[in-house]
Amino acid sequence: MREEEIEGINFCSLFTKKRELAMPTIAERWIQQGMEKGLQQGIQQGIQQGIQQGIQQGIKQGIQEGIQQGLLLEAQEMLLEALEERFGIVPRSIAKKIKEIDSREVVKGLFKIAMRVNSLEEFEEKLKIALR
C-alpha cells in the first residue's frame, strides 16, 4: 500500500467496524451460553419433577395393591374360619387351595357357598369347580 492510501484510511472506523462485527459474535455466544444453561436447568428440573411424580405414583400404587392384598387375605381367613366353624377341622389341602386364590371375588363367592353346603366334601367339590 502506498502512503497516500494509508493516509486515506480511517483506522478508527476500521477498528469500530471490526468491533461491531466481533460484538454480535460475543453477544451471540452469551445468548447461546444462556440458552444452553437454561436448557440444562430445564432438563434437570424436568428430571427431578418426573422422578418425584414417579415416586408418588409408585407409593400410591403400592398402597393400593397392599390394601387389595390385605382384603384378599382377610376374605380367605374369613372363609377358612366359616368352614371351621361349620364343619370342624379344615384339611390342609382345602386350606392351601383357598390361600392360592388370588381373587377376592372368588373367595367371597366361595364364602356364600360355604354357608349353603351340607358338608365339607360338598364344599370341596364346589371349590374344584371354582378353581377351573
mmCIF file with all atom_site columns, C-alpha atoms in Angstrom:
data_model
loop_
_atom_site.group_PDB
_atom_site.id
_atom_site.type_symbol
_atom_site.label_atom_id
_atom_site.label_alt_id
_atom_site.label_comp_id
_atom_site.label_asym_id
_atom_site.label_entity_id
_atom_site.label_seq_id
_atom_site.pdbx_PDB_ins_code
_atom_site.Cartn_x
_atom_site.Cartn_y
_atom_site.Cartn_z
_atom_site.occupancy
_atom_site.B_iso_or_equiv
_atom_site.pdbx_formal_charge
_atom_site.auth_seq_id
_atom_site.auth_comp_id
_atom_site.auth_asym_id
_atom_site.auth_atom_id
_atom_site.pdbx_PDB_model_num
ATOM 1   C CA . MET A 1 1   ? 0.000   0.000   0.000  1.00 0.00 ? 1   MET A CA 1
ATOM 2   C CA . ARG A 1 2   ? 1.191   3.446   -0.774 1.00 0.00 ? 2   ARG A CA 1
ATOM 3   C CA . GLU A 1 3   ? 1.451   6.214   1.738  1.00 0.00 ? 3   GLU A CA 1
ATOM 4   C CA . GLU A 1 4   ? -1.416  8.254   0.345  1.00 0.00 ? 4   GLU A CA 1
ATOM 5   C CA . GLU A 1 5   ? -3.640  5.177   0.521  1.00 0.00 ? 5   GLU A CA 1
ATOM 6   C CA . ILE A 1 6   ? -2.646  4.616   4.108  1.00 0.00 ? 6   ILE A CA 1
ATOM 7   C CA . GLU A 1 7   ? -3.326  8.271   4.983  1.00 0.00 ? 7   GLU A CA 1
ATOM 8   C CA . GLY A 1 8   ? -6.811  7.978   3.457  1.00 0.00 ? 8   GLY A CA 1
ATOM 9   C CA . ILE A 1 9   ? -7.739  5.040   5.641  1.00 0.00 ? 9   ILE A CA 1
ATOM 10  C CA . ASN A 1 10  ? -9.625  5.900   8.762  1.00 0.00 ? 10  ASN A CA 1
ATOM 11  C CA . PHE A 1 11  ? -8.206  3.378   11.228 1.00 0.00 ? 11  PHE A CA 1
ATOM 12  C CA . CYS A 1 12  ? -10.724 4.317   13.904 1.00 0.00 ? 12  CYS A CA 1
ATOM 13  C CA . SER A 1 13  ? -13.597 3.413   11.626 1.00 0.00 ? 13  SER A CA 1
ATOM 14  C CA . LEU A 1 14  ? -11.882 0.132   10.693 1.00 0.00 ? 14  LEU A CA 1
ATOM 15  C CA . PHE A 1 15  ? -11.398 -0.713  14.349 1.00 0.00 ? 15  PHE A CA 1
ATOM 16  C CA . THR A 1 16  ? -15.022 0.212   15.096 1.00 0.00 ? 16  THR A CA 1
ATOM 17  C CA . LYS A 1 17  ? -16.273 -1.917  12.194 1.00 0.00 ? 17  LYS A CA 1
ATOM 18  C CA . LYS A 1 18  ? -14.183 -4.867  13.350 1.00 0.00 ? 18  LYS A CA 1
ATOM 19  C CA . ARG A 1 19  ? -15.522 -4.372  16.849 1.00 0.00 ? 19  ARG A CA 1
ATOM 20  C CA . GLU A 1 20  ? -19.096 -4.200  15.544 1.00 0.00 ? 20  GLU A CA 1
ATOM 21  C CA . LEU A 1 21  ? -18.527 -7.435  13.704 1.00 0.00 ? 21  LEU A CA 1
ATOM 22  C CA . ALA A 1 22  ? -16.988 -9.018  16.780 1.00 0.00 ? 22  ALA A CA 1
ATOM 23  C CA . MET A 1 23  ? -19.640 -7.756  19.219 1.00 0.00 ? 23  MET A CA 1
ATOM 24  C CA . PRO A 1 24  ? -22.544 -9.715  17.768 1.00 0.00 ? 24  PRO A CA 1
ATOM 25  C CA . THR A 1 25  ? -20.333 -12.768 17.909 1.00 0.00 ? 25  THR A CA 1
ATOM 26  C CA . ILE A 1 26  ? -19.684 -12.253 21.615 1.00 0.00 ? 26  ILE A CA 1
ATOM 27  C CA . ALA A 1 27  ? -23.338 -11.425 22.216 1.00 0.00 ? 27  ALA A CA 1
ATOM 28  C CA . GLU A 1 28  ? -24.381 -14.484 20.247 1.00 0.00 ? 28  GLU A CA 1
ATOM 29  C CA . ARG A 1 29  ? -22.055 -16.594 22.386 1.00 0.00 ? 29  ARG A CA 1
ATOM 30  C CA . TRP A 1 30  ? -23.577 -15.190 25.542 1.00 0.00 ? 30  TRP A CA 1
ATOM 31  C CA . ILE A 1 31  ? -27.049 -15.805 24.232 1.00 0.00 ? 31  ILE A CA 1
ATOM 32  C CA . GLN A 1 32  ? -26.053 -19.321 23.201 1.00 0.00 ? 32  GLN A CA 1
ATOM 33  C CA . GLN A 1 33  ? -24.482 -19.976 26.610 1.00 0.00 ? 33  GLN A CA 1
ATOM 34  C CA . GLY A 1 34  ? -27.568 -18.608 28.330 1.00 0.00 ? 34  GLY A CA 1
ATOM 35  C CA . MET A 1 35  ? -29.826 -20.799 26.230 1.00 0.00 ? 35  MET A CA 1
ATOM 36  C CA . GLU A 1 36  ? -27.690 -23.870 26.915 1.00 0.00 ? 36  GLU A CA 1
ATOM 37  C CA . LYS A 1 37  ? -27.646 -23.133 30.637 1.00 0.00 ? 37  LYS A CA 1
ATOM 38  C CA . GLY A 1 38  ? -31.421 -22.599 30.630 1.00 0.00 ? 38  GLY A CA 1
ATOM 39  C CA . LEU A 1 39  ? -31.915 -25.811 28.685 1.00 0.00 ? 39  LEU A CA 1
ATOM 40  C CA . GLN A 1 40  ? -29.754 -27.764 31.134 1.00 0.00 ? 40  GLN A CA 1
ATOM 41  C CA . GLN A 1 41  ? -31.631 -26.298 34.098 1.00 0.00 ? 41  GLN A CA 1
ATOM 42  C CA . GLY A 1 42  ? -34.943 -27.095 32.414 1.00 0.00 ? 42  GLY A CA 1
ATOM 43  C CA . ILE A 1 43  ? -33.859 -30.666 31.770 1.00 0.00 ? 43  ILE A CA 1
ATOM 44  C CA . GLN A 1 44  ? -32.695 -31.086 35.374 1.00 0.00 ? 44  GLN A CA 1
ATOM 45  C CA . GLN A 1 45  ? -35.941 -29.656 36.725 1.00 0.00 ? 45  GLN A CA 1
ATOM 46  C CA . GLY A 1 46  ? -37.919 -31.900 34.371 1.00 0.00 ? 46  GLY A CA 1
ATOM 47  C CA . ILE A 1 47  ? -35.989 -34.953 35.507 1.00 0.00 ? 47  ILE A CA 1
ATOM 48  C CA . GLN A 1 48  ? -36.454 -34.073 39.185 1.00 0.00 ? 48  GLN A CA 1
ATOM 49  C CA . GLN A 1 49  ? -40.152 -33.440 38.676 1.00 0.00 ? 49  GLN A CA 1
ATOM 50  C CA . GLY A 1 50  ? -40.523 -36.710 36.751 1.00 0.00 ? 50  GLY A CA 1
ATOM 51  C CA . ILE A 1 51  ? -38.740 -38.627 39.494 1.00 0.00 ? 51  ILE A CA 1
ATOM 52  C CA . GLN A 1 52  ? -40.948 -37.058 42.166 1.00 0.00 ? 52  GLN A CA 1
ATOM 53  C CA . GLN A 1 53  ? -44.113 -37.855 40.230 1.00 0.00 ? 53  GLN A CA 1
ATOM 54  C CA . GLY A 1 54  ? -42.902 -41.408 39.619 1.00 0.00 ? 54  GLY A CA 1
ATOM 55  C CA . ILE A 1 55  ? -42.155 -41.916 43.299 1.00 0.00 ? 55  ILE A CA 1
ATOM 56  C CA . GLN A 1 56  ? -45.541 -40.530 44.326 1.00 0.00 ? 56  GLN A CA 1
ATOM 57  C CA . GLN A 1 57  ? -47.358 -42.666 41.776 1.00 0.00 ? 57  GLN A CA 1
ATOM 58  C CA . GLY A 1 58  ? -45.371 -45.745 42.852 1.00 0.00 ? 58  GLY A CA 1
ATOM 59  C CA . ILE A 1 59  ? -46.199 -45.147 46.507 1.00 0.00 ? 59  ILE A CA 1
ATOM 60  C CA . LYS A 1 60  ? -49.860 -44.632 45.690 1.00 0.00 ? 60  LYS A CA 1
ATOM 61  C CA . GLN A 1 61  ? -49.963 -47.793 43.583 1.00 0.00 ? 61  GLN A CA 1
ATOM 62  C CA . GLY A 1 62  ? -48.083 -49.756 46.256 1.00 0.00 ? 62  GLY A CA 1
ATOM 63  C CA . ILE A 1 63  ? -50.535 -48.661 48.934 1.00 0.00 ? 63  ILE A CA 1
ATOM 64  C CA . GLN A 1 64  ? -53.479 -49.610 46.728 1.00 0.00 ? 64  GLN A CA 1
ATOM 65  C CA . GLU A 1 65  ? -52.001 -53.039 45.986 1.00 0.00 ? 65  GLU A CA 1
ATOM 66  C CA . GLY A 1 66  ? -51.273 -53.538 49.689 1.00 0.00 ? 66  GLY A CA 1
ATOM 67  C CA . ILE A 1 67  ? -54.868 -52.725 50.571 1.00 0.00 ? 67  ILE A CA 1
ATOM 68  C CA . GLN A 1 68  ? -56.154 -55.148 47.935 1.00 0.00 ? 68  GLN A CA 1
ATOM 69  C CA . GLN A 1 69  ? -53.815 -57.880 49.161 1.00 0.00 ? 69  GLN A CA 1
ATOM 70  C CA . GLY A 1 70  ? -54.936 -57.271 52.750 1.00 0.00 ? 70  GLY A CA 1
ATOM 71  C CA . LEU A 1 71  ? -58.597 -57.516 51.763 1.00 0.00 ? 71  LEU A CA 1
ATOM 72  C CA . LEU A 1 72  ? -57.911 -60.773 49.913 1.00 0.00 ? 72  LEU A CA 1
ATOM 73  C CA . LEU A 1 73  ? -56.084 -62.281 52.899 1.00 0.00 ? 73  LEU A CA 1
ATOM 74  C CA . GLU A 1 74  ? -58.896 -61.231 55.222 1.00 0.00 ? 74  GLU A CA 1
ATOM 75  C CA . ALA A 1 75  ? -61.512 -62.811 52.938 1.00 0.00 ? 75  ALA A CA 1
ATOM 76  C CA . GLN A 1 76  ? -59.503 -66.054 52.802 1.00 0.00 ? 76  GLN A CA 1
ATOM 77  C CA . GLU A 1 77  ? -59.233 -66.132 56.596 1.00 0.00 ? 77  GLU A CA 1
ATOM 78  C CA . MET A 1 78  ? -62.951 -65.489 56.998 1.00 0.00 ? 78  MET A CA 1
ATOM 79  C CA . LEU A 1 79  ? -63.765 -68.336 54.616 1.00 0.00 ? 79  LEU A CA 1
ATOM 80  C CA . LEU A 1 80  ? -61.471 -70.725 56.476 1.00 0.00 ? 80  LEU A CA 1
ATOM 81  C CA . GLU A 1 81  ? -62.975 -69.680 59.824 1.00 0.00 ? 81  GLU A CA 1
ATOM 82  C CA . ALA A 1 82  ? -66.507 -70.159 58.486 1.00 0.00 ? 82  ALA A CA 1
ATOM 83  C CA . LEU A 1 83  ? -65.632 -73.641 57.222 1.00 0.00 ? 83  LEU A CA 1
ATOM 84  C CA . GLU A 1 84  ? -64.023 -74.496 60.553 1.00 0.00 ? 84  GLU A CA 1
ATOM 85  C CA . GLU A 1 85  ? -66.996 -73.196 62.474 1.00 0.00 ? 85  GLU A CA 1
ATOM 86  C CA . ARG A 1 86  ? -69.445 -75.222 60.376 1.00 0.00 ? 86  ARG A CA 1
ATOM 87  C CA . PHE A 1 87  ? -67.531 -78.426 59.759 1.00 0.00 ? 87  PHE A CA 1
ATOM 88  C CA . GLY A 1 88  ? -64.663 -78.619 62.248 1.00 0.00 ? 88  GLY A CA 1
ATOM 89  C CA . ILE A 1 89  ? -61.062 -79.059 61.217 1.00 0.00 ? 89  ILE A CA 1
ATOM 90  C CA . VAL A 1 90  ? -60.412 -77.989 57.623 1.00 0.00 ? 90  VAL A CA 1
ATOM 91  C CA . PRO A 1 91  ? -57.981 -80.263 55.774 1.00 0.00 ? 91  PRO A CA 1
ATOM 92  C CA . ARG A 1 92  ? -54.698 -78.630 54.763 1.00 0.00 ? 92  ARG A CA 1
ATOM 93  C CA . SER A 1 93  ? -55.353 -79.431 51.106 1.00 0.00 ? 93  SER A CA 1
ATOM 94  C CA . ILE A 1 94  ? -58.513 -77.278 51.154 1.00 0.00 ? 94  ILE A CA 1
ATOM 95  C CA . ALA A 1 95  ? -56.836 -74.503 53.151 1.00 0.00 ? 95  ALA A CA 1
ATOM 96  C CA . LYS A 1 96  ? -53.927 -74.490 50.693 1.00 0.00 ? 96  LYS A CA 1
ATOM 97  C CA . LYS A 1 97  ? -56.253 -74.213 47.702 1.00 0.00 ? 97  LYS A CA 1
ATOM 98  C CA . ILE A 1 98  ? -58.125 -71.346 49.329 1.00 0.00 ? 98  ILE A CA 1
ATOM 99  C CA . LYS A 1 99  ? -54.881 -69.484 50.083 1.00 0.00 ? 99  LYS A CA 1
ATOM 100 C CA . GLU A 1 100 ? -53.789 -69.862 46.445 1.00 0.00 ? 100 GLU A CA 1
ATOM 101 C CA . ILE A 1 101 ? -56.857 -67.994 45.169 1.00 0.00 ? 101 ILE A CA 1
ATOM 102 C CA . ASP A 1 102 ? -55.858 -64.514 44.050 1.00 0.00 ? 102 ASP A CA 1
ATOM 103 C CA . SER A 1 103 ? -59.325 -63.046 43.524 1.00 0.00 ? 103 SER A CA 1
ATOM 104 C CA . ARG A 1 104 ? -61.283 -61.606 46.410 1.00 0.00 ? 104 ARG A CA 1
ATOM 105 C CA . GLU A 1 105 ? -64.483 -62.004 44.399 1.00 0.00 ? 105 GLU A CA 1
ATOM 106 C CA . VAL A 1 106 ? -63.897 -65.754 44.025 1.00 0.00 ? 106 VAL A CA 1
ATOM 107 C CA . VAL A 1 107 ? -63.259 -66.083 47.768 1.00 0.00 ? 107 VAL A CA 1
ATOM 108 C CA . LYS A 1 108 ? -66.429 -64.122 48.531 1.00 0.00 ? 108 LYS A CA 1
ATOM 109 C CA . GLY A 1 109 ? -68.392 -66.441 46.249 1.00 0.00 ? 109 GLY A CA 1
ATOM 110 C CA . LEU A 1 110 ? -66.920 -69.481 47.996 1.00 0.00 ? 110 LEU A CA 1
ATOM 111 C CA . PHE A 1 111 ? -67.879 -67.973 51.350 1.00 0.00 ? 111 PHE A CA 1
ATOM 112 C CA . LYS A 1 112 ? -71.500 -67.874 50.225 1.00 0.00 ? 112 LYS A CA 1
ATOM 113 C CA . ILE A 1 113 ? -71.238 -71.449 49.027 1.00 0.00 ? 113 ILE A CA 1
ATOM 114 C CA . ALA A 1 114 ? -69.730 -72.471 52.387 1.00 0.00 ? 114 ALA A CA 1
ATOM 115 C CA . MET A 1 115 ? -72.852 -71.117 54.095 1.00 0.00 ? 115 MET A CA 1
ATOM 116 C CA . ARG A 1 116 ? -75.155 -73.251 51.903 1.00 0.00 ? 116 ARG A CA 1
ATOM 117 C CA . VAL A 1 117 ? -73.417 -76.624 51.529 1.00 0.00 ? 117 VAL A CA 1
ATOM 118 C CA . ASN A 1 118 ? -74.180 -79.537 53.824 1.00 0.00 ? 118 ASN A CA 1
ATOM 119 C CA . SER A 1 119 ? -70.684 -80.965 54.171 1.00 0.00 ? 119 SER A CA 1
ATOM 120 C CA . LEU A 1 120 ? -67.010 -80.215 53.750 1.00 0.00 ? 120 LEU A CA 1
ATOM 121 C CA . GLU A 1 121 ? -66.912 -82.751 50.928 1.00 0.00 ? 121 GLU A CA 1
ATOM 122 C CA . GLU A 1 122 ? -69.649 -80.869 49.077 1.00 0.00 ? 122 GLU A CA 1
ATOM 123 C CA . PHE A 1 123 ? -67.710 -77.620 49.577 1.00 0.00 ? 123 PHE A CA 1
ATOM 124 C CA . GLU A 1 124 ? -64.566 -79.270 48.232 1.00 0.00 ? 124 GLU A CA 1
ATOM 125 C CA . GLU A 1 125 ? -66.418 -80.242 45.046 1.00 0.00 ? 125 GLU A CA 1
ATOM 126 C CA . LYS A 1 126 ? -67.637 -76.661 44.614 1.00 0.00 ? 126 LYS A CA 1
ATOM 127 C CA . LEU A 1 127 ? -64.087 -75.433 45.287 1.00 0.00 ? 127 LEU A CA 1
ATOM 128 C CA . LYS A 1 128 ? -62.719 -77.650 42.487 1.00 0.00 ? 128 LYS A CA 1
ATOM 129 C CA . ILE A 1 129 ? -65.304 -76.215 40.102 1.00 0.00 ? 129 ILE A CA 1
ATOM 130 C CA . ALA A 1 130 ? -64.481 -72.633 41.120 1.00 0.00 ? 130 ALA A CA 1
ATOM 131 C CA . LEU A 1 131 ? -60.756 -73.169 40.538 1.00 0.00 ? 131 LEU A CA 1
ATOM 132 C CA . ARG A 1 132 ? -61.154 -74.410 36.961 1.00 0.00 ? 132 ARG A CA 1
#
